[in-house]
Short mmCIF file of C-alpha atoms in Angstrom, two decimals:
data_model
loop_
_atom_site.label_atom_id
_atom_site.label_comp_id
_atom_site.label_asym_id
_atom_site.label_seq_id
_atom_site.Cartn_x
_atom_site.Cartn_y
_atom_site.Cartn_z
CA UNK A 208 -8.29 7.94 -32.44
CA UNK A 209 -11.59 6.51 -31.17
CA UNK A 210 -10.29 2.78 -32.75
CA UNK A 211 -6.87 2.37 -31.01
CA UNK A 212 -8.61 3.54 -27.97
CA UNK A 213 -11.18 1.01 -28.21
CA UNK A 214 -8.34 -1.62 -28.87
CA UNK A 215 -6.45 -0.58 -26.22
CA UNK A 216 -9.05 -0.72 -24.06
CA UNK A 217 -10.37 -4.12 -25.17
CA UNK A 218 -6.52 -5.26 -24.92
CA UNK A 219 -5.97 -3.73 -21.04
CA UNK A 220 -9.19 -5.48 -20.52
CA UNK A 221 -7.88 -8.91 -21.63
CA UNK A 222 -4.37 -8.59 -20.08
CA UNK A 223 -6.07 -8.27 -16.99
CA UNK A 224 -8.35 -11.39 -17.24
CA UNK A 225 -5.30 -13.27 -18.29
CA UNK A 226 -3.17 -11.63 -15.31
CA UNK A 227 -6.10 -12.34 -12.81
CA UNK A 228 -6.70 -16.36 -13.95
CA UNK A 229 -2.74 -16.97 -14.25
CA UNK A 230 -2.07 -14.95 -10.52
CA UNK A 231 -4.92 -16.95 -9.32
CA UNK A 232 -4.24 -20.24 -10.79
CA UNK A 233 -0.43 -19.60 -8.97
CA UNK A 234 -1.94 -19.10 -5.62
CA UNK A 235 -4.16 -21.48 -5.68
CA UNK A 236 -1.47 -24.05 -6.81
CA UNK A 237 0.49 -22.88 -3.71
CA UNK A 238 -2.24 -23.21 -0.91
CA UNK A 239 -4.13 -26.76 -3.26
CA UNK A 240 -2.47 -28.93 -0.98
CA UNK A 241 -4.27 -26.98 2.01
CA UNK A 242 -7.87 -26.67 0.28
CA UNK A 243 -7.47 -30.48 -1.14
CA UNK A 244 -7.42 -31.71 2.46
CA UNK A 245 -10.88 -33.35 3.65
CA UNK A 246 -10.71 -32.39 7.35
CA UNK A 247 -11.32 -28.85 6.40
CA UNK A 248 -15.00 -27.41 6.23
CA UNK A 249 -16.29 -26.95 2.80
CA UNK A 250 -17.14 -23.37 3.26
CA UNK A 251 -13.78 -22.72 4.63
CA UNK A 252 -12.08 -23.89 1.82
CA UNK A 253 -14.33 -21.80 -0.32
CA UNK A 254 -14.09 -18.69 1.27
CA UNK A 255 -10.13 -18.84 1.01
CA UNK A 256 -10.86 -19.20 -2.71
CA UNK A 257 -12.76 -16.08 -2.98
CA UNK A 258 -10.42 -14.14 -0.89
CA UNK A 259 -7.45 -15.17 -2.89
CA UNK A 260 -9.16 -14.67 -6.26
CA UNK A 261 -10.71 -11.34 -4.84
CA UNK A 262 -6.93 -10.37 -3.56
CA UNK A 263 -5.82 -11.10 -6.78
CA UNK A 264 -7.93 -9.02 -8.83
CA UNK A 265 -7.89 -6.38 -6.91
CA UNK A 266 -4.01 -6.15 -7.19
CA UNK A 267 -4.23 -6.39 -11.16
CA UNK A 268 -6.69 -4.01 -10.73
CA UNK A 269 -4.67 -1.35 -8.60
CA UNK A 270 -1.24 -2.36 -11.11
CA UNK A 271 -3.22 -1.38 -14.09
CA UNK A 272 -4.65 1.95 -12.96
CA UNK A 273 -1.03 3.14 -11.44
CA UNK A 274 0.61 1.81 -14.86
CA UNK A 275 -2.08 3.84 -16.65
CA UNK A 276 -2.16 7.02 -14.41
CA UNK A 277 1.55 7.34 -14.53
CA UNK A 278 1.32 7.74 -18.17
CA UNK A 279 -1.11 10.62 -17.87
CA UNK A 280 -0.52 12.73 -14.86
CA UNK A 281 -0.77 16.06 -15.65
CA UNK A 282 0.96 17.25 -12.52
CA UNK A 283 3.69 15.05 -12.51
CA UNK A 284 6.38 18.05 -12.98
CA UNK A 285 4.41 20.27 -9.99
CA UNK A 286 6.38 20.79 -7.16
CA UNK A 287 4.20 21.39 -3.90
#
């Protein structure tokens, strides 16, 4: 028991890296064209990096606790 949760948590931890760098590589492949351009500030086009690789992980993040919450919710079946 204590080995397949270790390797499923080591595996949830990986799928998320992966999900975070391929979500972010996406987004940032959409707005490149916008952050490539010279006539924007430096800082600018820095802080639009962090917020979209901060937006992203925080999605992954929220995804992955729902996914793993609806497996194990012991009230699921309560009606209030």
């Amino acid at each position: 028991h204590v080995y397949n949760r270790l390797e499923r948590t080591v595996g949830w931890i990986f799928m998320s890296i992966g999900a975070i760098l391929v979500t972010s590589y996406g987004v940032y492949s959409l707005v490149a064209k916008f952050l490539l351009r010279n006539d924007i500030p430096l800082v600018v086009r820095l802080g639009i990096v962090a917020l979209v690789v901060g937006f992203c992980t925080l999605l992954i993040s929220v995804l992955r606790e729902r996914i793993f919450m609806a497996r194990r919710d012991k009230y699921e079946r309560i009606k209030r």
